[in-house]
Amino acid sequence: MPVEKKKTYNLFIYGTLTDAAVFRAVMGKRLVSIADRADGVESFWARRAVLDGYKKISPDNTYVYAVPDKGHRIRGYLVHTLPIETLAALKEYEGQNYSRRTIKVHFSEGQAKAMVFVGNLKHLEHAFGHSFRDPLKQEIILTKKIDNAIRETEEQQLHTDDEFTRRAVTELSGVAIRDIQRRHFEVGGISDFAIRHALKDRPIRDYDRIRRDQAAVPVAKNYLRMVIRQVVFNQFEERIRREFRFELDHLPHPNIYYDRVISSLIALRILNQSQAVLDAIVSDCLDELEFPTNHLIDFVRRAIIGAEALYDPKHVKTHLNFVRRHLGFGFVPLGAELEFSNIGHSVIASAAGPAMQDAAYDGFMYFYDFGLDVLTWKLGGHIDDHREKSHGKPRRGFFEVALGNLSIEANISKPITPDPWVLNQLIHHTMQFYDITPHSIHISMQPRSQHRPDRDRLLPLGILQCFFAIAGDPVRHDNGSFRIQRLSTDEIVRQSPRPNFLFSEISKRYSQLGDEYLPSRGKEGTYVQQFRFLRLSPHLNYEPIAMGLKGIQLSLRPGTFLSPGQWERSRRHRATFEALLDWGRSPEPLSRQEIDKFLSCVQEGLMTERRGKPAHSRAYIAWSLSQLAAMLQRFNDLIT
């Protein structure tokens, strides 16, 4: 007898279902963007397609609806040959506000009939009228839905109904909530089903894995101290955003920048000025609770109570006015990544091997066990062993604060500010807040031209020497001579398997999700130049340094320096690399001509920052140049 052919259908998706995670949660199937990866059983091919004669609306700002409109078209994905048994779950997910239609959709090879769930206009008009809500109202609605899911999580997993416990659950769900909020605004809405699935279907974080680990006992209090401080910061930042939303929204800070920058800066400033009280909160918490008798959520809950007692809106108002008075925006977007380690670069010598000599944190081996990945997300906290930045693996490495990072796992981020003053404030207050030895910093900026920047453009040797004189960490040898630490160790100099050098790198950054299942939606990425050579130090003023980097980037448009490929194919790159290393091992004072050339190039770039004109006042540019000149003179005085 012939085998009965299973019934299938094609589906056109355009809203929340284009999120591979949501699709899998609803349908139990994976989406793939390459036909060969689809097996027709667990994974299905989603190809780009267009639905003509419809437009997308979102009157509830939660779901997206396709409604007829001859002048419009909707871009989405055509999912091929789904088994008919998935239809019941799909109909339940879409609900009564959608009607099922079979419509022709267009893709690269032609057309195909596909099932489309379009807006049921009668239901929509009855439910919502014709009103459309702004992003703030969307955020409020979404927050209520998240709060409801958190309440259900607390009741089901902890069997309590307590405000502080609920807020502790929220803290320990921080990354999931961040991703829900981000995805909501990326795809035009996320359903109640997806919210509950993301928050309720996972256990609340705890340190069960290491509860009986004797190696963790000596460092547990240090981790818990970091947990408590981080929770207090998070509570401050959240209240500042909520209670001073009007003032923050009316600061001249465009949407392309990370939206927690100013609120984070204010929270850090207040807490750094309240160290004695913050230390008392930490001590009280550690006196009342202990590892491993209590759970991680107990420490988080106690920290929230302490934050409630410390928070004072008058302090927020004072610091907000201070920040507002000092804002001085430029035009070029800036970003920063800060690396911390109590044992320096040796922490990455063996990421999971023999224990390093770090009595405080053991190289952050237990970072994920204490939930610090979900607690430090507002400042982009993660562990980087210079091999991978993947989530959740016990390993030693730098504690890295990647300001503006929207998701470490998905590698998406936004710039943090166009203001060098704000950048410097964030760097120094972050250093002060974390009781960990600062190591290095990467400062990034967007090149003025986004049209295929020249990655091989080489800076003159004298310009490179000036930058290392300013921020390359000159240190004294035992015999009294000097060396540039960043040029004379393996921190940024690599010789194996091929020579390369971490001075600067041009790469693309993305502010929206791109994953293995579906291509990135929205922009195709932005070119960013990252300067990776700088020492992180409380003694350096990064405000004029950022102005210097920006001026050189604008005037000379440097490329990447130095990749293994450049070393192999370019004699000029090799010669400059070797000459710079020789100078770094035994630096000579910089000549007057080299300093003047450096300052002239910085000035030239800054005077053309905004479409051929300066973005900052001439007085501020002059101040920046004088600060850079003084730094270079101090270096010469040190050497001579």
Coordinates of C-alpha atoms in Angstrom, one line a residue, residues 203-530:
P203 CA 14.9 27.9 38.1
I204 CA 15.8 31.0 40.1
R205 CA 19.6 31.3 40.2
D206 CA 21.5 29.9 43.2
Y207 CA 25.0 28.6 44.0
D208 CA 24.0 25.0 44.3
R209 CA 26.9 23.8 42.1
I210 CA 29.5 25.0 44.6
R211 CA 27.6 24.8 47.9
R212 CA 29.9 21.9 49.0
D213 CA 33.0 23.1 47.1
Q214 CA 35.7 23.6 49.7
A215 CA 37.7 25.7 47.3
A216 CA 34.8 28.2 47.0
V217 CA 34.5 28.8 50.8
P218 CA 37.5 31.2 51.1
V219 CA 36.3 33.5 48.4
A220 CA 32.5 33.2 48.9
K221 CA 32.3 36.3 51.1
N222 CA 34.1 38.4 48.5
Y223 CA 31.7 37.3 45.8
L224 CA 28.7 37.9 48.1
R225 CA 30.1 41.4 48.9
M226 CA 30.2 42.1 45.1
V227 CA 26.6 40.7 44.8
I228 CA 25.3 43.0 47.5
R229 CA 27.0 46.1 46.1
Q230 CA 25.8 45.3 42.6
V231 CA 22.2 44.8 43.7
V232 CA 22.3 48.2 45.5
F233 CA 23.6 49.8 42.3
N234 CA 20.9 48.1 40.3
Q235 CA 18.1 49.3 42.6
F236 CA 19.4 52.8 42.5
E237 CA 19.7 52.9 38.7
E238 CA 16.2 51.5 38.3
R239 CA 14.6 54.0 40.7
I240 CA 16.5 56.9 39.1
R241 CA 15.2 55.8 35.6
R242 CA 11.7 55.5 37.0
E243 CA 11.4 58.5 39.1
F244 CA 13.4 61.0 37.0
R245 CA 12.3 59.7 33.6
F246 CA 11.0 63.1 32.4
E247 CA 14.4 64.8 33.2
L248 CA 16.4 62.0 31.6
D249 CA 14.3 61.9 28.5
H250 CA 14.8 65.6 28.0
L251 CA 18.6 65.5 28.1
P252 CA 20.1 65.8 24.6
H253 CA 21.0 62.1 24.4
P254 CA 19.8 60.6 21.1
N255 CA 18.2 57.1 20.8
I256 CA 21.3 55.6 19.1
Y257 CA 23.0 55.6 22.5
Y258 CA 22.6 53.1 25.4
D259 CA 19.6 54.4 27.4
R260 CA 21.0 53.7 30.9
V261 CA 24.2 55.8 30.6
I262 CA 23.2 58.8 32.6
S263 CA 21.1 56.9 35.3
S264 CA 24.1 54.5 35.7
L265 CA 26.5 57.4 36.1
I266 CA 24.4 59.1 38.7
A267 CA 24.0 55.9 40.7
L268 CA 27.7 55.3 40.6
R269 CA 28.5 58.8 41.7
I270 CA 26.1 58.6 44.7
L271 CA 27.3 55.2 45.8
N272 CA 31.0 56.1 45.5
Q273 CA 30.3 59.2 47.7
S274 CA 28.5 56.9 50.2
Q275 CA 31.1 54.2 50.6
A276 CA 30.9 54.1 54.4
V277 CA 27.1 53.6 54.4
L278 CA 27.4 51.1 51.6
D279 CA 30.1 49.2 53.5
A280 CA 27.8 49.1 56.5
I281 CA 25.0 47.6 54.4
V282 CA 27.3 44.9 53.1
S283 CA 28.6 44.1 56.7
D284 CA 25.1 43.9 58.1
C285 CA 24.0 41.6 55.3
L286 CA 27.1 39.3 55.8
D287 CA 26.5 39.2 59.5
E288 CA 22.9 38.1 59.2
L289 CA 23.4 35.6 56.4
E290 CA 26.1 33.1 55.5
F291 CA 27.3 30.8 52.8
P292 CA 26.3 28.0 52.2
T293 CA 23.4 28.0 54.8
N294 CA 21.4 30.6 53.0
H295 CA 20.5 31.0 49.3
L296 CA 21.6 33.6 46.8
I297 CA 18.2 35.1 46.8
D298 CA 18.4 35.8 50.5
F299 CA 21.5 38.0 50.0
V300 CA 19.8 39.8 47.1
R301 CA 16.7 40.4 49.1
R302 CA 18.7 41.8 52.0
A303 CA 20.6 44.1 49.7
I304 CA 17.3 45.5 48.3
I305 CA 16.2 46.3 51.8
G306 CA 19.5 48.1 52.4
A307 CA 19.2 50.0 49.1
E308 CA 15.7 51.2 50.1
A309 CA 17.1 52.7 53.3
L310 CA 20.1 54.4 51.5
Y311 CA 18.2 55.9 48.5
D312 CA 17.4 59.6 48.7
P313 CA 15.9 61.4 45.7
K314 CA 17.5 64.7 46.9
H315 CA 20.9 63.2 46.2
V316 CA 19.7 62.1 42.8
K317 CA 18.5 65.6 42.0
T318 CA 21.9 67.1 43.1
H319 CA 23.9 64.7 40.9
L320 CA 21.5 65.0 38.0
N321 CA 22.0 68.8 38.0
F322 CA 25.7 68.4 38.2
V323 CA 25.8 66.1 35.2
R324 CA 23.4 68.3 33.2
R325 CA 25.7 71.3 33.8
H326 CA 28.8 69.5 32.5
L327 CA 27.4 67.9 29.4
G328 CA 29.2 68.9 26.3
F329 CA 28.3 66.6 23.4
G330 CA 30.4 66.0 20.4
F331 CA 29.4 64.3 17.2
V332 CA 31.3 61.0 17.1
P333 CA 29.7 58.2 19.1
L334 CA 32.1 56.8 21.8
G335 CA 32.2 53.5 23.8
A336 CA 34.5 51.8 26.3
E337 CA 35.3 48.3 27.7
L338 CA 37.1 48.1 31.0
E339 CA 39.1 45.1 32.2
F340 CA 39.8 44.3 35.8
S341 CA 42.1 41.6 37.4
N342 CA 43.8 41.4 40.7
I343 CA 46.6 39.3 39.2
G344 CA 46.9 41.1 35.8
H345 CA 47.4 39.5 32.5
S346 CA 48.4 36.1 34.0
V347 CA 44.8 35.4 34.8
I348 CA 44.2 34.3 31.2
A349 CA 47.3 32.0 31.0
S350 CA 45.1 29.1 32.0
A351 CA 41.4 29.9 32.1
A352 CA 40.3 26.7 33.7
G353 CA 43.6 25.3 34.8
P354 CA 45.6 25.5 38.1
A355 CA 44.4 28.2 40.5
M356 CA 45.9 31.6 40.1
Q357 CA 47.2 33.6 43.0
D358 CA 44.0 35.7 43.5
A359 CA 42.9 35.3 47.1
A360 CA 39.8 37.5 46.5
Y361 CA 38.1 35.9 43.5
D362 CA 40.3 33.0 42.3
G363 CA 40.3 34.7 38.8
F364 CA 36.5 34.9 38.8
M365 CA 36.1 31.2 38.5
Y366 CA 32.7 31.4 40.4
F367 CA 31.3 34.5 38.7
Y368 CA 28.4 32.7 37.2
D369 CA 27.7 30.6 40.3
F370 CA 26.9 33.8 42.2
G371 CA 24.7 35.1 39.5
L372 CA 26.9 38.0 38.7
D373 CA 26.3 37.6 35.0
V374 CA 22.6 38.5 35.6
L375 CA 23.4 41.1 38.2
T376 CA 26.1 43.1 36.3
W377 CA 24.2 43.3 33.0
K378 CA 23.4 47.0 33.2
L379 CA 27.1 47.7 33.0
G380 CA 27.8 44.9 30.5
G381 CA 29.6 42.7 33.1
H382 CA 31.1 39.4 32.0
I383 CA 34.2 37.3 32.2
D384 CA 36.6 37.4 29.2
D385 CA 39.5 35.0 29.0
H386 CA 40.6 36.4 25.6
R387 CA 39.4 33.2 23.9
E388 CA 35.6 33.5 24.1
K389 CA 32.9 35.5 25.8
S390 CA 30.3 32.8 25.9
H391 CA 27.9 32.6 28.8
G392 CA 28.0 30.4 31.8
K393 CA 31.2 28.4 31.7
P394 CA 33.3 28.3 34.9
R395 CA 36.7 29.8 33.8
R396 CA 39.2 32.3 34.9
G397 CA 39.6 35.6 33.1
F398 CA 39.3 39.3 33.3
F399 CA 36.1 40.9 34.8
E400 CA 35.1 43.1 31.9
V401 CA 32.7 45.9 32.0
A402 CA 31.4 46.5 28.5
L403 CA 29.4 49.7 28.8
G404 CA 26.5 49.9 26.4
N405 CA 26.5 46.1 25.7
L406 CA 22.9 45.0 25.1
S407 CA 23.8 41.3 25.1
I408 CA 27.1 39.6 25.6
E409 CA 25.8 36.3 24.2
A410 CA 24.3 37.9 21.0
N411 CA 27.2 40.3 20.6
I412 CA 25.0 43.4 20.2
S413 CA 25.7 46.8 21.7
K414 CA 25.2 50.5 21.4
P415 CA 27.6 53.4 21.8
I416 CA 27.4 55.0 25.2
T417 CA 27.9 58.8 24.6
P418 CA 29.2 61.4 22.2
D419 CA 30.6 63.3 25.2
P420 CA 34.2 62.7 26.3
W421 CA 33.4 64.1 29.7
V422 CA 30.6 61.6 30.3
L423 CA 33.0 58.8 29.0
N424 CA 35.7 59.8 31.5
Q425 CA 33.2 60.1 34.4
L426 CA 31.8 56.6 33.7
I427 CA 35.3 55.1 33.5
H428 CA 36.5 56.6 36.7
H429 CA 33.4 55.9 38.7
T430 CA 33.2 52.4 37.5
M431 CA 36.9 51.9 38.6
Q432 CA 36.1 53.3 42.0
F433 CA 33.0 51.2 42.4
Y434 CA 34.6 47.8 41.8
D435 CA 37.2 46.8 44.4
I436 CA 39.3 45.0 41.8
T437 CA 42.6 46.1 40.3
P438 CA 42.1 47.9 37.0
H439 CA 44.1 46.5 34.1
S440 CA 43.3 47.9 30.6
I441 CA 40.6 49.7 28.6
H442 CA 39.4 49.7 25.1
I443 CA 38.0 53.0 23.7
S444 CA 35.9 52.7 20.6
M445 CA 34.4 55.3 18.2
Q446 CA 32.5 55.2 14.9
P447 CA 34.6 56.3 11.9
R448 CA 33.1 59.3 10.1
S449 CA 32.9 57.4 6.8
Q450 CA 30.9 54.2 7.0
H451 CA 31.8 53.2 3.4
R452 CA 34.4 50.5 3.6
P453 CA 37.1 52.2 5.8
D454 CA 40.7 51.4 4.7
R455 CA 41.8 48.8 7.3
D456 CA 45.4 49.0 6.1
R457 CA 46.0 52.7 6.5
L458 CA 49.0 53.1 8.8
L459 CA 49.7 55.8 11.4
P460 CA 53.2 57.4 11.4
L461 CA 55.6 56.0 14.0
G462 CA 55.7 59.3 15.9
I463 CA 51.9 59.4 16.4
L464 CA 51.9 55.8 17.8
Q465 CA 54.8 56.7 20.2
C466 CA 52.8 59.7 21.4
F467 CA 49.8 57.6 22.3
F468 CA 51.9 55.0 24.1
A469 CA 53.7 57.8 26.0
I470 CA 50.3 59.0 27.2
A471 CA 48.6 55.7 28.0
G472 CA 51.0 52.9 27.4
D473 CA 52.1 52.6 31.1
P474 CA 55.8 53.6 31.2
V475 CA 57.5 51.8 34.1
R476 CA 61.1 51.9 35.6
H477 CA 63.5 49.0 35.3
D478 CA 65.5 47.9 38.3
N479 CA 68.6 49.6 36.8
G480 CA 66.8 52.9 36.6
S481 CA 65.9 52.9 32.9
F482 CA 62.3 52.9 31.6
R483 CA 60.2 50.7 29.3
I484 CA 56.6 51.0 28.0
Q485 CA 54.9 48.2 29.8
R486 CA 52.2 47.7 27.1
L487 CA 54.9 47.3 24.4
S488 CA 57.4 45.2 26.3
T489 CA 55.1 42.4 27.6
D490 CA 52.7 39.9 25.9
E491 CA 49.6 41.9 27.1
I492 CA 49.0 43.3 23.6
V493 CA 52.0 41.9 21.7
R494 CA 51.6 38.5 20.1
Q495 CA 54.4 36.5 18.4
S496 CA 52.7 33.1 18.0
P497 CA 51.5 31.6 15.8
R498 CA 52.0 34.8 13.7
P499 CA 53.0 38.3 15.0
N500 CA 50.0 40.6 15.7
F501 CA 49.5 43.6 17.8
L502 CA 46.4 45.0 19.6
F503 CA 46.7 48.7 19.0
S504 CA 43.5 49.3 17.0
E505 CA 40.9 47.3 15.1
I506 CA 38.1 48.1 12.7
S507 CA 35.1 45.8 12.9
K508 CA 31.4 45.9 12.7
R509 CA 29.0 46.2 15.6
Y510 CA 25.4 45.4 15.7
S511 CA 22.6 46.9 17.8
Q512 CA 19.9 44.3 16.9
L513 CA 19.9 40.6 17.1
G514 CA 21.5 38.4 14.5
D515 CA 21.7 34.7 15.2
E516 CA 22.3 31.3 13.5
Y517 CA 18.6 30.9 12.6
L518 CA 17.6 34.2 11.1
P519 CA 19.6 37.0 9.6
S520 CA 20.0 40.3 11.5
R521 CA 17.0 42.5 11.2
G522 CA 17.3 46.2 10.8
K523 CA 20.6 47.9 10.1
E524 CA 23.5 45.9 8.6
G525 CA 25.9 46.9 11.3
T526 CA 28.1 49.9 11.9
Y527 CA 31.8 50.1 11.5
V528 CA 33.6 50.8 14.8
Q529 CA 37.3 51.6 15.5
Q530 CA 38.4 50.2 18.8

